[in-house]
PDB file of C-alpha atoms in Angstrom:
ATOM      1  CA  UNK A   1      84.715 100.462 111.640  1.00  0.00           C
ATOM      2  CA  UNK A   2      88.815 100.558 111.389  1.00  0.00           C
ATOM      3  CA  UNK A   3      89.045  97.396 112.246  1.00  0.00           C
ATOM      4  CA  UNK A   4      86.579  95.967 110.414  1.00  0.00           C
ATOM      5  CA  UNK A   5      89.026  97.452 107.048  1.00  0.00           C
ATOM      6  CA  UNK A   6      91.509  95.234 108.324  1.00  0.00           C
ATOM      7  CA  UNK A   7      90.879  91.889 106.011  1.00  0.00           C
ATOM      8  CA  UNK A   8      90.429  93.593 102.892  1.00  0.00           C
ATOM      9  CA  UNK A   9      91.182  97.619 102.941  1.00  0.00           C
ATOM     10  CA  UNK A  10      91.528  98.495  99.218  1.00  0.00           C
ATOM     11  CA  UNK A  11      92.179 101.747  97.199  1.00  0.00           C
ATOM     12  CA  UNK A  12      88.224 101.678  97.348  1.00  0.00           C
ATOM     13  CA  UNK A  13      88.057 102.629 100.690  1.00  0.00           C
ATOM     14  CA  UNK A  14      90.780 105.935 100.173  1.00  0.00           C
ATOM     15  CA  UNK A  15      88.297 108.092 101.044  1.00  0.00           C
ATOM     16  CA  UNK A  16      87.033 106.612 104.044  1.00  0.00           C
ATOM     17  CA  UNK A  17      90.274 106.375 105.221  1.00  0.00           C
ATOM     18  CA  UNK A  18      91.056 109.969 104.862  1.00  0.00           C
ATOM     19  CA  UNK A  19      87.871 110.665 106.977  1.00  0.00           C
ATOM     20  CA  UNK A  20      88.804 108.490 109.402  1.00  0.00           C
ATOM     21  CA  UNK A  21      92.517 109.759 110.097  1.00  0.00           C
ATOM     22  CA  UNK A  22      91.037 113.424 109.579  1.00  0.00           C
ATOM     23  CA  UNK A  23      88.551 112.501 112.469  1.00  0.00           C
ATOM     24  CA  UNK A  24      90.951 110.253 114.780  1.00  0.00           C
ATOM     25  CA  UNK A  25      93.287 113.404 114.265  1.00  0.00           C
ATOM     26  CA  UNK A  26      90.813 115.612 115.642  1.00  0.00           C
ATOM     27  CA  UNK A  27      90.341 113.436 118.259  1.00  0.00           C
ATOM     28  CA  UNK A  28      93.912 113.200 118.978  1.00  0.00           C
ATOM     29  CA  UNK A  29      93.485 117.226 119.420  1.00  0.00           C
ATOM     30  CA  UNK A  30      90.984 117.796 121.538  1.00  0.00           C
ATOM     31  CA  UNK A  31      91.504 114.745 124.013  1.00  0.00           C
ATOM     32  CA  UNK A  32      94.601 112.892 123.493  1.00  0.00           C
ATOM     33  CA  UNK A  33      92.844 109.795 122.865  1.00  0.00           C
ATOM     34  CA  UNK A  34      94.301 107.721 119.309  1.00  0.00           C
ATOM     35  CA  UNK A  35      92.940 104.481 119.683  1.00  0.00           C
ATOM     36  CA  UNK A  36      93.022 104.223 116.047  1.00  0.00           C
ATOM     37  CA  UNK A  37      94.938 106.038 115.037  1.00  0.00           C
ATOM     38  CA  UNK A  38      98.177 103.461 114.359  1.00  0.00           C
ATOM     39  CA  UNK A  39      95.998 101.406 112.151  1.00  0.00           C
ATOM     40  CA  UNK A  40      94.738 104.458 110.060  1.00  0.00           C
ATOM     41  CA  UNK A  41      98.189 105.208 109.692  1.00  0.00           C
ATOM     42  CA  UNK A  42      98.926 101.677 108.233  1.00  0.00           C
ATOM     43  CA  UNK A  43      96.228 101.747 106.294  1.00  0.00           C
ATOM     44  CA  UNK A  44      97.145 104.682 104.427  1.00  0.00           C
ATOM     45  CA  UNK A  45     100.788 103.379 104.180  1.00  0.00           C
ATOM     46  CA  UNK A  46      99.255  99.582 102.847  1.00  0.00           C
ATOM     47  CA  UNK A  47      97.103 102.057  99.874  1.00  0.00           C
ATOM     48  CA  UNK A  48     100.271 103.687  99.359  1.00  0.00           C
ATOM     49  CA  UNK A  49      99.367 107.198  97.668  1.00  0.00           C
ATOM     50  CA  UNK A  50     102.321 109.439  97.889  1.00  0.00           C
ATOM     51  CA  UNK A  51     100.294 112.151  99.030  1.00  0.00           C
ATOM     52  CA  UNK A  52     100.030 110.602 102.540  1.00  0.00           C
ATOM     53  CA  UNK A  53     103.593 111.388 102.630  1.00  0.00           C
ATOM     54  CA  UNK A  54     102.160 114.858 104.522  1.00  0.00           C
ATOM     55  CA  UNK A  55      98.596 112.814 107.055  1.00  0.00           C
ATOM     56  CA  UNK A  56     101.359 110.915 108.215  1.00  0.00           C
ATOM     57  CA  UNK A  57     103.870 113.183 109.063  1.00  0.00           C
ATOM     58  CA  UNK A  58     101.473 114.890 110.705  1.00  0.00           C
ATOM     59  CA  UNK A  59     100.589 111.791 112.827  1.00  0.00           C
ATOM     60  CA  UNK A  60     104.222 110.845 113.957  1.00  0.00           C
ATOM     61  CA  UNK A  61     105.655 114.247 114.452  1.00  0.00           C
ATOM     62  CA  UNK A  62     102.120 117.157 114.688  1.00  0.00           C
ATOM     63  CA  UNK A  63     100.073 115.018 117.189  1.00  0.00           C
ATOM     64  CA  UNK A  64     100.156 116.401 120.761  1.00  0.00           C
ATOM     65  CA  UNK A  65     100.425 113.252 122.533  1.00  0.00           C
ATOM     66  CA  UNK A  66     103.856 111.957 122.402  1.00  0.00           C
ATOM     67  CA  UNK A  67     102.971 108.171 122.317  1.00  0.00           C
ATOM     68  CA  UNK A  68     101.282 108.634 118.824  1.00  0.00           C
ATOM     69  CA  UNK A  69     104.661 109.967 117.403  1.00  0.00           C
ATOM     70  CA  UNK A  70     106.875 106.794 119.401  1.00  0.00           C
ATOM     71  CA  UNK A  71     104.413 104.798 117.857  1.00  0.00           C
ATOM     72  CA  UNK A  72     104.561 105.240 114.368  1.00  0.00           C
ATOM     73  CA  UNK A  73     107.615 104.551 112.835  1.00  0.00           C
ATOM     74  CA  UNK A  74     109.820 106.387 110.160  1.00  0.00           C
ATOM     75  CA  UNK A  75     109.181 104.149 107.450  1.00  0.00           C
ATOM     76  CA  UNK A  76     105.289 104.519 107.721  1.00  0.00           C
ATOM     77  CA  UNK A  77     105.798 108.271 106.098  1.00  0.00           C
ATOM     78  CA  UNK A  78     107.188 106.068 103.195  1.00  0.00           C
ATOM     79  CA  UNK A  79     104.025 104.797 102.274  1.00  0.00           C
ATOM     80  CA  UNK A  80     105.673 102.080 100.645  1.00  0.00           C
ATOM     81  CA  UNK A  81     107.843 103.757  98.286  1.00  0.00           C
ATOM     82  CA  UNK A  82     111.299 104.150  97.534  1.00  0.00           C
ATOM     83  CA  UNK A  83     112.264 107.356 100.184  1.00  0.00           C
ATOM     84  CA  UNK A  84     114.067 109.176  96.932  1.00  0.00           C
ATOM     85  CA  UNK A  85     110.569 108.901  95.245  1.00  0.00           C
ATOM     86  CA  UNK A  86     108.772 109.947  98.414  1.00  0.00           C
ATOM     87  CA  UNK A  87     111.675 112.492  98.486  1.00  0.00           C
ATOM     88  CA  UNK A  88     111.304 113.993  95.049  1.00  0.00           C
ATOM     89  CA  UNK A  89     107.590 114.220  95.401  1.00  0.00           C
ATOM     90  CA  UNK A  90     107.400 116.560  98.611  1.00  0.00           C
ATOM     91  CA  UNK A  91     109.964 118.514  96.897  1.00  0.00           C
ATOM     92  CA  UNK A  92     107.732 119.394  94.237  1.00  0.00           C
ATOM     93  CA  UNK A  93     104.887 119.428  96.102  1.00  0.00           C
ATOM     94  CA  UNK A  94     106.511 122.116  98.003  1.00  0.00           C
ATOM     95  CA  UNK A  95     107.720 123.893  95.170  1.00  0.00           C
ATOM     96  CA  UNK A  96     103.798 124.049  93.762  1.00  0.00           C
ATOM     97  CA  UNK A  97     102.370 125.110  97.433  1.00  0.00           C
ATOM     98  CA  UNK A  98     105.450 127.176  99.495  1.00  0.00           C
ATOM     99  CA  UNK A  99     102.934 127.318 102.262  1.00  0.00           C
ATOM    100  CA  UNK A 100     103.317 123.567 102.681  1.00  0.00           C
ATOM    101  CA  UNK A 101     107.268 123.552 103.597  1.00  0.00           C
ATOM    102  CA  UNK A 102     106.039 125.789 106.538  1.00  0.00           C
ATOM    103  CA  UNK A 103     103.305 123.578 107.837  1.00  0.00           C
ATOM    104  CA  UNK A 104     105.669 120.302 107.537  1.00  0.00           C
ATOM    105  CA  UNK A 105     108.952 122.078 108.138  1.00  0.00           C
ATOM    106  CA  UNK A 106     111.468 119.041 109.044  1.00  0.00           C
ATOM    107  CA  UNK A 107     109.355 116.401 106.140  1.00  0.00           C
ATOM    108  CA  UNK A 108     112.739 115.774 103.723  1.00  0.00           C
ATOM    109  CA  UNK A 109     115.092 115.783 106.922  1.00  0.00           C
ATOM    110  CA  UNK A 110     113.405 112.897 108.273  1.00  0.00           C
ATOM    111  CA  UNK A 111     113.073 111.835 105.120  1.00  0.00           C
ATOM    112  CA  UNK A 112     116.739 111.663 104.913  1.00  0.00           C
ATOM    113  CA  UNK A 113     117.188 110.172 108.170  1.00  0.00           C
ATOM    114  CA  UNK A 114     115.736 107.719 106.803  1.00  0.00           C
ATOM    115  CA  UNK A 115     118.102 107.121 104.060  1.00  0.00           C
ATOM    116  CA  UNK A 116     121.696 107.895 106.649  1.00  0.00           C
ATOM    117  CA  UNK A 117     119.908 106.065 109.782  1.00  0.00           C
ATOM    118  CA  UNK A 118     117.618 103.238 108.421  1.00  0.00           C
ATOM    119  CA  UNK A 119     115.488 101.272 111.541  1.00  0.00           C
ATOM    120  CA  UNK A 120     115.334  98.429 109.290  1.00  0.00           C
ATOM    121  CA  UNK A 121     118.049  96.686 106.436  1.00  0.00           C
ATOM    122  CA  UNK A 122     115.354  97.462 103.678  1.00  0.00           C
ATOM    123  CA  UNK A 123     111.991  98.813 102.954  1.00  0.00           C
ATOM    124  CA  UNK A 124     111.289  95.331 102.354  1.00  0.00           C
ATOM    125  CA  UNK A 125     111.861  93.863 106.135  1.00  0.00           C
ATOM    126  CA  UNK A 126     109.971  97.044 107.342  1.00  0.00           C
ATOM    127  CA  UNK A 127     107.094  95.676 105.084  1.00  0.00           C
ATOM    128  CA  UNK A 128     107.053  92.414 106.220  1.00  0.00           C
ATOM    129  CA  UNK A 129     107.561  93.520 109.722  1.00  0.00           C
ATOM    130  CA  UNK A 130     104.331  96.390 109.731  1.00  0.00           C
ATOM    131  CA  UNK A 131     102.298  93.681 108.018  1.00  0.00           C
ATOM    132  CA  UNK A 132     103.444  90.797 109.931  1.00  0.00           C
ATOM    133  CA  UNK A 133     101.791  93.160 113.072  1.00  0.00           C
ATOM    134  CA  UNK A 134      98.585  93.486 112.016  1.00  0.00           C
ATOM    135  CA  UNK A 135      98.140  90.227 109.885  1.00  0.00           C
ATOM    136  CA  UNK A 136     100.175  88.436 111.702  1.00  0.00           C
ATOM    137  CA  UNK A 137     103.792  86.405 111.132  1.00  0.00           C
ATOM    138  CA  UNK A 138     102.848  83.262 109.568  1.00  0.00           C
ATOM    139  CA  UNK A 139     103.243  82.673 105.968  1.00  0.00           C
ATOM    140  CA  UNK A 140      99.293  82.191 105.580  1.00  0.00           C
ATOM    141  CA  UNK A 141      98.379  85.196 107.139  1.00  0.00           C
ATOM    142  CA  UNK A 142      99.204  87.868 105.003  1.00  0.00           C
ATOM    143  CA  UNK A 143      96.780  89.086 102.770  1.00  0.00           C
ATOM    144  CA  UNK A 144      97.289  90.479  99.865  1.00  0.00           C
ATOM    145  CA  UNK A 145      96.813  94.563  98.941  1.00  0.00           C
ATOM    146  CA  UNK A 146      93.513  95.107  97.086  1.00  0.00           C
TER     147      UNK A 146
END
């Protein structure tokens, strides 16, 4: 079923892929196994809902199994924003919810890691680079977001 989002994942299909990273998570949990879990991740960062901010955090730096947090990088938590807007909006969304700030203590320090020690020259290459992965590198191949 993830794969089969690949050609044409739109912000139709938010809620299945909020099930899906919910249940690869749990999976992730109770046997280590994330098969899936990188292109859930991209998904959610291709749909680009700021709230993912937090699912992905979780994925890179909560999941027990340290390849799943090598795997997915930085920028993914960016979900393709601007990292002051992501910035500014787990700020507030820790102001509304305290409780939050606990559960994703280090969130704006990576955040501004980000910003003072950039993997890529823009959010731009990063873009072409995550999509180039799973669409491939040839002008024709990427697709467009729905």
């Amino acid at each position: 079923m993830v794969e089969a989002l690949l050609p044409d994942v739109s912000r139709a299909d938010l809620a299945l892929v909020w099930a899906l990273f919910e249940a690869e998570m749990a999976c992730e949990a109770a046997t280590q196994q994330h098969e899936n879990l990188y292109q859930i991740c991209f998904y959610l960062y291709e749909l680009g809902q700021l709230e993912d901010v937090f699912r992905l955090y979780e994925a890179k730096f909560l999941a027990r199994n340290m390849d799943v947090g090598i795997t997915l990088d930085r920028e993914m938590m960016t979900v393709g924003h601007e990292v002051a807007e992501v910035r500014a909006y787990a700020r507030e969304v820790f102001r509304q919810q305290p409780p939050l700030q606990t559960r994703y203590p280090t969130l704006l320090q990576e955040l501004d890691g980000l910003v003072a020690y950039p993997d890529y020259d823009s959010l731009e290459d990063y873009r072409t680079f995550i999509r180039g992965y799973f669409y491939g590198h040839e002008p024709g191949d990427l697709l467009p977001v729905n």
